[in-house]
mmCIF file of C-alpha atoms in Angstrom:
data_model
loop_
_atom_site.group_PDB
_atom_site.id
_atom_site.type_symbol
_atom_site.label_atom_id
_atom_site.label_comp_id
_atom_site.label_asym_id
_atom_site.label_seq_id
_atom_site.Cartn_x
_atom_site.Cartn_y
_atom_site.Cartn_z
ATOM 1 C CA UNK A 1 24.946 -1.458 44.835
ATOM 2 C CA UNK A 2 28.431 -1.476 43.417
ATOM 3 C CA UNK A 3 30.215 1.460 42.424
ATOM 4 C CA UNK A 4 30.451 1.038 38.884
ATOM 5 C CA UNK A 5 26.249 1.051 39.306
ATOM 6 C CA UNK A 6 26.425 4.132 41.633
ATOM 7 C CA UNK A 7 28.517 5.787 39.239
ATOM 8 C CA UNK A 8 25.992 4.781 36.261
ATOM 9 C CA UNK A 9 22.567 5.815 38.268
ATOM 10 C CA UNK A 10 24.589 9.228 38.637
ATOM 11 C CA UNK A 11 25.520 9.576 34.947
ATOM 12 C CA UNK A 12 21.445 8.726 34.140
ATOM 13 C CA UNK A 13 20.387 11.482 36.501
ATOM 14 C CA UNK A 14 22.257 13.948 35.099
ATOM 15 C CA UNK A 15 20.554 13.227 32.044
ATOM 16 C CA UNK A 16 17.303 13.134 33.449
ATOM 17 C CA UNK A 17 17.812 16.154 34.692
ATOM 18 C CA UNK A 18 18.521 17.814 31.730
ATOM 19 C CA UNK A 19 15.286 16.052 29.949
ATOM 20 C CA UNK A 20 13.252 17.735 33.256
ATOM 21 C CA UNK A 21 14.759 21.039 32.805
ATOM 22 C CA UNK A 22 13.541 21.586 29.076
ATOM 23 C CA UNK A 23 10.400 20.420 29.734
ATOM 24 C CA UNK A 24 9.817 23.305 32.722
ATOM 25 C CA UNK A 25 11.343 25.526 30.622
ATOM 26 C CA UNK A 26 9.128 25.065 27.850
ATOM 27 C CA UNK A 27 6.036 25.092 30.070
ATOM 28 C CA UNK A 28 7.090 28.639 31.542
ATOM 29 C CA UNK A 29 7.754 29.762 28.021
ATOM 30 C CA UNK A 30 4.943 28.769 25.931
ATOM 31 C CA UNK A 31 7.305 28.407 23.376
ATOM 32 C CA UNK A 32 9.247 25.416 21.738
ATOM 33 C CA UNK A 33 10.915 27.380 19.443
ATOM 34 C CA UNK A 34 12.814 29.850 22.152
ATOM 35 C CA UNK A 35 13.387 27.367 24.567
ATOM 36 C CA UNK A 36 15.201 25.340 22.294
ATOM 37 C CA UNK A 37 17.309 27.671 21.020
ATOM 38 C CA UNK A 38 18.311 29.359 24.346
ATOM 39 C CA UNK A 39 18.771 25.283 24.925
ATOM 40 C CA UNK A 40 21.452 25.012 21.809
ATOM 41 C CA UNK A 41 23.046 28.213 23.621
ATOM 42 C CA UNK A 42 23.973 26.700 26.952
ATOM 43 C CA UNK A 43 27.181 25.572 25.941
ATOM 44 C CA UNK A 44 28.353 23.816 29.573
ATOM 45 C CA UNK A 45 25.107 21.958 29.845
ATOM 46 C CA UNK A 46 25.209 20.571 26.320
ATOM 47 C CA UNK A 47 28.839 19.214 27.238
ATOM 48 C CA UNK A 48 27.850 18.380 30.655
ATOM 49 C CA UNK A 49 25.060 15.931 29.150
ATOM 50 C CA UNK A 50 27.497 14.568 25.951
ATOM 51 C CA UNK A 51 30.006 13.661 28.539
ATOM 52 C CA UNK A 52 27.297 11.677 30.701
ATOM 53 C CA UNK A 53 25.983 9.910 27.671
ATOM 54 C CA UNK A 54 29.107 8.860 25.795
ATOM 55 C CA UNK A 55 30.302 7.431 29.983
ATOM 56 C CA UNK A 56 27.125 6.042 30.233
ATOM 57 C CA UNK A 57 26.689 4.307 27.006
ATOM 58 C CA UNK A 58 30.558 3.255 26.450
ATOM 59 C CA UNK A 59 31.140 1.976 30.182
ATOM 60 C CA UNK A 60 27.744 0.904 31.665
ATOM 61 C CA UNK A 61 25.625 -0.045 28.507
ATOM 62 C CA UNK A 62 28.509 -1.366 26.411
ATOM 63 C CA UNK A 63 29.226 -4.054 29.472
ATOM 64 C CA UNK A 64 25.580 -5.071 29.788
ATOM 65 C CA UNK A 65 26.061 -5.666 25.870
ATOM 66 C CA UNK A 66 28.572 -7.893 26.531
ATOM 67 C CA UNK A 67 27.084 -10.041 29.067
ATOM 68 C CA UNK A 68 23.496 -10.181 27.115
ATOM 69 C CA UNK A 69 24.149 -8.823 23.610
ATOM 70 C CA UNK A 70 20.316 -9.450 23.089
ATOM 71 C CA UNK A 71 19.508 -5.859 25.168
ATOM 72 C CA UNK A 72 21.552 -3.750 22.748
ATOM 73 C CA UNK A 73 20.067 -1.285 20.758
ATOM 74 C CA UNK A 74 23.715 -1.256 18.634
ATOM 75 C CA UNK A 75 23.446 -4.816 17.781
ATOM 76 C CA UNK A 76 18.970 -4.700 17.105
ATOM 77 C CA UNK A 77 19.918 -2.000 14.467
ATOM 78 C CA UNK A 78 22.596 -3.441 12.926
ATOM 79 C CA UNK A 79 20.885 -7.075 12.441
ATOM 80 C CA UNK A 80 17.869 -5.183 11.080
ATOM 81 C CA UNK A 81 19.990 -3.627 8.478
ATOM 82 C CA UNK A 82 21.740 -6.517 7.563
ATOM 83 C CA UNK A 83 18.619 -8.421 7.267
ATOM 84 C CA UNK A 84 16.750 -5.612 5.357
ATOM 85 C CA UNK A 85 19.477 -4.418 3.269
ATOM 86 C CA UNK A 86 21.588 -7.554 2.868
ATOM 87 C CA UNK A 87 19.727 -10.322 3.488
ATOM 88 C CA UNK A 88 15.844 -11.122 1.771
ATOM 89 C CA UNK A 89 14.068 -8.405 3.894
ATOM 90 C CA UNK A 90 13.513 -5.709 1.935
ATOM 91 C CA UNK A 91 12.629 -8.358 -0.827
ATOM 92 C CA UNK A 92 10.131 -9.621 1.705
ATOM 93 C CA UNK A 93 8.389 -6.328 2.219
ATOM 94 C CA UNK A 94 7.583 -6.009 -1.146
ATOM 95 C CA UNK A 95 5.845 -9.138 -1.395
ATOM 96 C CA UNK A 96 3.719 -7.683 1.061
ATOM 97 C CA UNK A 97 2.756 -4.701 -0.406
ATOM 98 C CA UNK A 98 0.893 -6.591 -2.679
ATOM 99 C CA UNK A 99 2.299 -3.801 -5.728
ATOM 100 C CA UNK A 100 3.193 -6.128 -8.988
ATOM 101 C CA UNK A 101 5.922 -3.195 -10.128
ATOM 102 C CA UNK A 102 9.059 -3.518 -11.192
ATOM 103 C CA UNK A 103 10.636 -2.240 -7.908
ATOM 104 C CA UNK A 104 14.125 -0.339 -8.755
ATOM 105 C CA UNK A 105 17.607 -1.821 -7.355
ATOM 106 C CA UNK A 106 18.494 -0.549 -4.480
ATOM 107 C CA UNK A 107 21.609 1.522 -4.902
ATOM 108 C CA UNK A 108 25.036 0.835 -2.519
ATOM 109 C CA UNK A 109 28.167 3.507 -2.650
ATOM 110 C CA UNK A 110 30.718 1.311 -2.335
ATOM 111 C CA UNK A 111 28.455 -1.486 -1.729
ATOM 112 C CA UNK A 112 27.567 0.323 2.102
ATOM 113 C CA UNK A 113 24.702 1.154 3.786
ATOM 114 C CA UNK A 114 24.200 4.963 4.012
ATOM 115 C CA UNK A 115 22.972 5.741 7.545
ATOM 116 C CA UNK A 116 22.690 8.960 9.471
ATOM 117 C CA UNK A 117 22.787 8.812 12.637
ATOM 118 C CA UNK A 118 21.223 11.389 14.582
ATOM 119 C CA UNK A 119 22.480 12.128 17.938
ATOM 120 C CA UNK A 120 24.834 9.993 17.361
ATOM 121 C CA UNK A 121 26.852 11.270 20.606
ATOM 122 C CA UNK A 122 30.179 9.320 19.739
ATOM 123 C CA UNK A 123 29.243 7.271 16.802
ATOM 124 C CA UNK A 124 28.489 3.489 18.008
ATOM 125 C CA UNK A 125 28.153 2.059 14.582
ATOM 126 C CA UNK A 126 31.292 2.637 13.268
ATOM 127 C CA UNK A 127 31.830 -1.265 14.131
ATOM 128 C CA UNK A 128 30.319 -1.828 11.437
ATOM 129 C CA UNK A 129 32.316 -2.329 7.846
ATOM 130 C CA UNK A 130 29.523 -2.528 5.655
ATOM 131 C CA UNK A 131 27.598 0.399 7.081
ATOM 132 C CA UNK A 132 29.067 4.455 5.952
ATOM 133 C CA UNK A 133 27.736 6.455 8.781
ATOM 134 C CA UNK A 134 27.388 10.041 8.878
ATOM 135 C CA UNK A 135 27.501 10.531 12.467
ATOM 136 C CA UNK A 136 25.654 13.795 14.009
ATOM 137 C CA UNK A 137 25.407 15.199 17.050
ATOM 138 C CA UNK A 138 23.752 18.681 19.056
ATOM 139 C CA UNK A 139 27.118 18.625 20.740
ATOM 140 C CA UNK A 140 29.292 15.667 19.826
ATOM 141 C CA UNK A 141 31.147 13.496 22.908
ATOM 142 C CA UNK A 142 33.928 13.364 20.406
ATOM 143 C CA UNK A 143 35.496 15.325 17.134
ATOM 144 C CA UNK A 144 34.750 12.409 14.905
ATOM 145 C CA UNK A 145 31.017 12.871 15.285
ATOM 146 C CA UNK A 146 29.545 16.282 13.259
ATOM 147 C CA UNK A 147 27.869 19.072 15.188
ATOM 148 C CA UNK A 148 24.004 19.597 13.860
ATOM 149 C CA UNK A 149 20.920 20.756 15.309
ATOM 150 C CA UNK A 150 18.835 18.152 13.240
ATOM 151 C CA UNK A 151 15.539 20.488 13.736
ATOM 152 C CA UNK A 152 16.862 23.480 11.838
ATOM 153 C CA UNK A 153 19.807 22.199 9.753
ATOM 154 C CA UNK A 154 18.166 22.555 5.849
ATOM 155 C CA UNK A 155 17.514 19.849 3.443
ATOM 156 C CA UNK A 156 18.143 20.309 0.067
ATOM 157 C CA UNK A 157 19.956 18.709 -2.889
ATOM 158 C CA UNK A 158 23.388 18.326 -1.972
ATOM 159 C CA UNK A 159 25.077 16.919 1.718
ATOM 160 C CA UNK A 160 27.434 19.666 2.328
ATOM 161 C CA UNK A 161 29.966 19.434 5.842
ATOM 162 C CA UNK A 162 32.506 22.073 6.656
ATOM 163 C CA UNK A 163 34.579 21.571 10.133
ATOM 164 C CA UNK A 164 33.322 19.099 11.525
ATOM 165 C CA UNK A 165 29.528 20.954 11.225
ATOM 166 C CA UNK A 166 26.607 19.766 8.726
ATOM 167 C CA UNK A 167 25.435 23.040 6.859
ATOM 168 C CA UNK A 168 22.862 21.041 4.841
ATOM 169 C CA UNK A 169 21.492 17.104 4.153
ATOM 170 C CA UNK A 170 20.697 15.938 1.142
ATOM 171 C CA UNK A 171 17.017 14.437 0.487
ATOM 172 C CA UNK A 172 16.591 11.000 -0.414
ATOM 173 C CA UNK A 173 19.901 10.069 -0.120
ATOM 174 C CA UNK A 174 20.364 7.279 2.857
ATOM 175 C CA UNK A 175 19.155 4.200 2.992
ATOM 176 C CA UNK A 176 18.692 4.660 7.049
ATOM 177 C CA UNK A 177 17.944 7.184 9.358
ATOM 178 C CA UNK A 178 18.622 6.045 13.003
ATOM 179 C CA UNK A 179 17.008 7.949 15.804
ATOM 180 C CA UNK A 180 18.491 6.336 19.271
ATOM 181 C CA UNK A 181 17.505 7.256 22.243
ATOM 182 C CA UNK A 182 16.668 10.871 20.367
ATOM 183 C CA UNK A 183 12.884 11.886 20.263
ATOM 184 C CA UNK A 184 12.494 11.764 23.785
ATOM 185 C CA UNK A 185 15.410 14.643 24.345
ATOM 186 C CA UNK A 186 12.834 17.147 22.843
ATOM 187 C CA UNK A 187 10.176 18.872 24.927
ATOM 188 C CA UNK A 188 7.483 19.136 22.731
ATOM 189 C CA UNK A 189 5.506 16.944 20.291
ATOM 190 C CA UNK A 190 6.137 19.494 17.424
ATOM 191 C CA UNK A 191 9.510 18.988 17.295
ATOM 192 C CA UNK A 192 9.774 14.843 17.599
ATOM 193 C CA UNK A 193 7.150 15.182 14.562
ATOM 194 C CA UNK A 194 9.729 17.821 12.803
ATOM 195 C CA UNK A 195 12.506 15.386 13.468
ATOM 196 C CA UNK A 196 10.504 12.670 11.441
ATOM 197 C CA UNK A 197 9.191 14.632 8.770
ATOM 198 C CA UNK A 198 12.611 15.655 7.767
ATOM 199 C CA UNK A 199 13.478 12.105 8.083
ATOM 200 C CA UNK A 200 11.400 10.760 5.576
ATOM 201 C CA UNK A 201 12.677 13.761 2.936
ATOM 202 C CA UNK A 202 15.990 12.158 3.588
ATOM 203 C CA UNK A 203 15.657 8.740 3.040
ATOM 204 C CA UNK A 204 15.666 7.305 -0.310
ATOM 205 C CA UNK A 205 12.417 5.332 -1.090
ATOM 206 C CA UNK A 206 12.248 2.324 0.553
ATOM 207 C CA UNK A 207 14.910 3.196 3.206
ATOM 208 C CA UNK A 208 14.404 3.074 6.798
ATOM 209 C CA UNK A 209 13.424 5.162 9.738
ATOM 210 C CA UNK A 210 14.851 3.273 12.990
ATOM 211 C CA UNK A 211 13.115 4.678 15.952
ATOM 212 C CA UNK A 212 14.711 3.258 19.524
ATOM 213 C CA UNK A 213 12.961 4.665 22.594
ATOM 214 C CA UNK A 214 13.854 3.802 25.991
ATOM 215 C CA UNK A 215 11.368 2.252 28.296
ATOM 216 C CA UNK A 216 12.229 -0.604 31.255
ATOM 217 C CA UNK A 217 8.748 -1.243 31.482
ATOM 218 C CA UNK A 218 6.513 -4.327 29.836
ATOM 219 C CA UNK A 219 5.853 -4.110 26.094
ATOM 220 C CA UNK A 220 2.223 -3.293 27.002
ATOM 221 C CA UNK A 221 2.691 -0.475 29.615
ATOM 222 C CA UNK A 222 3.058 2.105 27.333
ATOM 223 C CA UNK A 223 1.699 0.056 23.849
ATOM 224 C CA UNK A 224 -0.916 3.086 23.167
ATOM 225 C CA UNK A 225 2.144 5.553 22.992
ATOM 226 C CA UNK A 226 3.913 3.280 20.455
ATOM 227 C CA UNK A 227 0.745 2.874 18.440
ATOM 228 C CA UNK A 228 0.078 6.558 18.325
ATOM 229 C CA UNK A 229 3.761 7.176 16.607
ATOM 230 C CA UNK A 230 2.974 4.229 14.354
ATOM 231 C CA UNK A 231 -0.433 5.907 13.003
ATOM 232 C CA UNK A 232 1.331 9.324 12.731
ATOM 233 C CA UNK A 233 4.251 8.429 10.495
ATOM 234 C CA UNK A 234 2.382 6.099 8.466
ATOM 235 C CA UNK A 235 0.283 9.221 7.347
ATOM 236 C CA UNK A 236 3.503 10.425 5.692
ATOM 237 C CA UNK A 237 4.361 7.028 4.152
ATOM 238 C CA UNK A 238 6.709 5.265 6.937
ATOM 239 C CA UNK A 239 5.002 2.201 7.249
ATOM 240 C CA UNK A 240 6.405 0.266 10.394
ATOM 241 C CA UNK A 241 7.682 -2.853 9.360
ATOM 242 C CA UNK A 242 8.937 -4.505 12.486
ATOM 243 C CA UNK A 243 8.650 -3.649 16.298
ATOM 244 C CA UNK A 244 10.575 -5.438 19.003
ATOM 245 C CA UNK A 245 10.407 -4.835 23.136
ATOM 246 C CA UNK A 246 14.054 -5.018 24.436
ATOM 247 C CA UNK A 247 14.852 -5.326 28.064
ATOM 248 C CA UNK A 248 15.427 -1.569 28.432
ATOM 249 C CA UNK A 249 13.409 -0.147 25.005
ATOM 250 C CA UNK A 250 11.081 -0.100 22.141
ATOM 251 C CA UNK A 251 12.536 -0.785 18.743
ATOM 252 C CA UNK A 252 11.235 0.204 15.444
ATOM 253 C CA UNK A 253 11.478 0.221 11.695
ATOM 254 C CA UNK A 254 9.427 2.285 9.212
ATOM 255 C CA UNK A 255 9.944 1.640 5.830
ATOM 256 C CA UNK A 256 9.343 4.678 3.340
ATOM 257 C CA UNK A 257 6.843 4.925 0.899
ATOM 258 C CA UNK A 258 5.247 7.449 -1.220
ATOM 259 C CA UNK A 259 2.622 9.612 0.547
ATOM 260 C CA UNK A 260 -0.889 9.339 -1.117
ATOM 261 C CA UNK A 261 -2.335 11.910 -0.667
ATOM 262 C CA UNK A 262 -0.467 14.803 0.488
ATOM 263 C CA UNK A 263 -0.633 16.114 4.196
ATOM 264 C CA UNK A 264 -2.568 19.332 4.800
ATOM 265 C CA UNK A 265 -1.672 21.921 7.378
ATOM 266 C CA UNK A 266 -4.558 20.706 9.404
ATOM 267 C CA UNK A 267 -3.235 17.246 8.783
ATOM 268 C CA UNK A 268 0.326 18.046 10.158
ATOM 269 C CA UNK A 269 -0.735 19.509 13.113
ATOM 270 C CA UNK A 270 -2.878 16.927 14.222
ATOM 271 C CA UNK A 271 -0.046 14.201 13.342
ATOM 272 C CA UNK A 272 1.963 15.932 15.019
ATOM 273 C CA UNK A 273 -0.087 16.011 18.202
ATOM 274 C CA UNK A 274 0.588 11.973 17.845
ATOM 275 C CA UNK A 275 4.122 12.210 18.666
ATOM 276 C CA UNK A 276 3.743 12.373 22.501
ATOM 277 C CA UNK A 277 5.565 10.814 25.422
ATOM 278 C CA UNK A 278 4.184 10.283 29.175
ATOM 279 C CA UNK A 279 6.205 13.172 30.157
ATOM 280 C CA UNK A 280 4.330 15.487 27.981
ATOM 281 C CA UNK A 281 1.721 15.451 30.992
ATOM 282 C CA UNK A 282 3.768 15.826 34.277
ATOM 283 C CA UNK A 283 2.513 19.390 35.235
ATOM 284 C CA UNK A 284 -1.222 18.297 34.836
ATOM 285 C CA UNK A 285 -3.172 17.931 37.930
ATOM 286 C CA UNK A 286 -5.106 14.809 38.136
ATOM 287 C CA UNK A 287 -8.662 16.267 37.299
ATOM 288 C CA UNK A 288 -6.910 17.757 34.252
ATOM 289 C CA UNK A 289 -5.354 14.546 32.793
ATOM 290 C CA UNK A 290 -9.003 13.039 33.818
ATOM 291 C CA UNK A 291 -10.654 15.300 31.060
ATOM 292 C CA UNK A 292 -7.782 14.642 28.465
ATOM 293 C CA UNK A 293 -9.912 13.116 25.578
ATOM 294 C CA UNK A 294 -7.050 11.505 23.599
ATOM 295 C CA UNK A 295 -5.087 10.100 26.223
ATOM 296 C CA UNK A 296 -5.028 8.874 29.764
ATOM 297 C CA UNK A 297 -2.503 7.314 31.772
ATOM 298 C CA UNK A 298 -2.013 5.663 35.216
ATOM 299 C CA UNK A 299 0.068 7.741 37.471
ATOM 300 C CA UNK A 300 3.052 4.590 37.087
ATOM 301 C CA UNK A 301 2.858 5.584 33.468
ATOM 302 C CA UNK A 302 2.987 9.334 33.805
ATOM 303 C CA UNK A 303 6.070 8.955 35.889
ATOM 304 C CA UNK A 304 7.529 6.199 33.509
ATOM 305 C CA UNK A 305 8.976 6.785 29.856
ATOM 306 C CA UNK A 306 12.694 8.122 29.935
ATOM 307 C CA UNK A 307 12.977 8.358 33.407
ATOM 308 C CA UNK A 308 14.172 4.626 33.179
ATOM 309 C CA UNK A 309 17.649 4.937 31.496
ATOM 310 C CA UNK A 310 19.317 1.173 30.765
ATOM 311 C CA UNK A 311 22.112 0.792 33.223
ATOM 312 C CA UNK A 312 23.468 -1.965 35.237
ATOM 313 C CA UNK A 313 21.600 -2.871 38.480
ATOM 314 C CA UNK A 314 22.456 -4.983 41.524
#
């Protein structure tokens, strides 16, 4: 192995390792809530893990992407966009909604794409002229990138940023929401469903939820994962629109629609319940996971998911 992949594996672990440690704490806790927030309060692990990911991503991944630019999740989510937004696609998902409306025009500042980009780390799409990002971040790899815990930061009528932080988003105002390599930070289904429910309040009707999930594995290994998300969010009118298996991921776009009819308490909860990883199910023994009605997974797939971080291999 050469250095430069040493160096990478050790950057992934560190990441890992962070992933691992909220998960235990959350199972000695009983409690998402508290063991995310004393989480947000451990300031030299939040920089410890922004510095790994912006080295990881900006010297490992960004050289892969290079050498096979067909493995990036940067260039999947821009040439979505570009399709959807620029090109016929959006036009082509109407068709096949079968609705004979008169759809509004969609509405450009400055003739840009309005995406938010959460965990945005050090703000990858900012390649991109035609796109105006709003790049956010739990801790931010660099000062250009906004500080924002996306589970508790409010949504309500107005976008409103003060040093660098994002005190409130406003709803349905961008045409994108990009979650990269995000749900799979958080330790319990709850929150991944939180994440996506105030997704959908931001986007403006008909934008787009991009969902990227890292997985090495064949599309198929963990397929009943990816169609669990896909039944949750459609309940709250994010229809997935396209789905593509990447060398190192899962990539996804849900296209916003009105929700018909509104989502109960009950509802939620259950939906919620949807939004689970393999990892979810590491401290069950195996007679445990046996009488787990809703799912069941090989122990290759328990001990899959995020542990496989893209990097460069020899």
């Amino acid at each position: 192995m050469s250095q430069q992949s040493e160096d990478g594996k050790v950057l992934a672990d560190i990441i890992k390792n962070v992933h691992r440690r909220l998960r235990q704490e959350l199972k000695e806790s009983g409690d998402s809530e508290s063991s995310w927030i004393n989480h947000c309060r451990n300031e030299d692990r939040l920089k410890e893990y922004a510095k790994s990911m912006h080295q990881l991503a900006t010297e490992h991944w960004e050289r892969l992407r290079e050498s096979n630019p067909d493995t990036s999740r940067i260039n999947w989510t821009w040439s979505f966009l570009s399709n959807y937004f620029l090109g016929n696609g959006c036009e082509i998902q109407r068709q096949k909604s079968k609705l004979y409306i008169d759809w509004p025009k969609l509405m450009f500042k400055d003739s840009k794409i309005s995406v938010l980009d959460v965990g945005s780390c050090y703000n990858p799409f900012k390649e991109f002229k035609e796109l105006d990002v709003l790049p956010v971040d739990l801790c931010p790899a660099l000062e250009s990138v906004y500080q924002c815990d996306f589970l508790t930061v409010p949504v309500g009528e107005k976008t409103f940023l003060e040093d660098q932080s994002v005190l409130s988003l406003a709803s349905s105002s961008f045409h994108c929401v990009v979650f990269s390599f995000l749900l799979e930070y958080f330790p319990s289904c709850s929150q991944r469903w939180t994440c996506c429910e105030k997704a959908q309040q931001l986007l403006m009707e008909e934008g787009v939820l991009v969902i990227i999930t890292p997985d090495s594995k064949a599309a198929h290994s963990n397929s009943k994962v990816m169609r669990s998300w896909r039944e949750a969010l459609e309940a709250i009118g994010l229809k997935r629109i396209k789905y593509e298996k990447l060398l190192h991921a899962h990539c996804m776009a849900f296209r916003k629609t009105s929700i018909d009819p509104p989502i109960t308490s009950d509802d939620r909860q259950l939906l919620a319940s949807k939004m689970y990883i393999p990892q979810d199910f590491h401290s069950q023994s195996d007679s445990e996971q046996e009488e787990n009605d809703h799912i069941k997974f090989t122990e290759e797939e328990v001990a899959e998911g995020f542990t496989y971080l893209p990097m460069l291999n020899d």
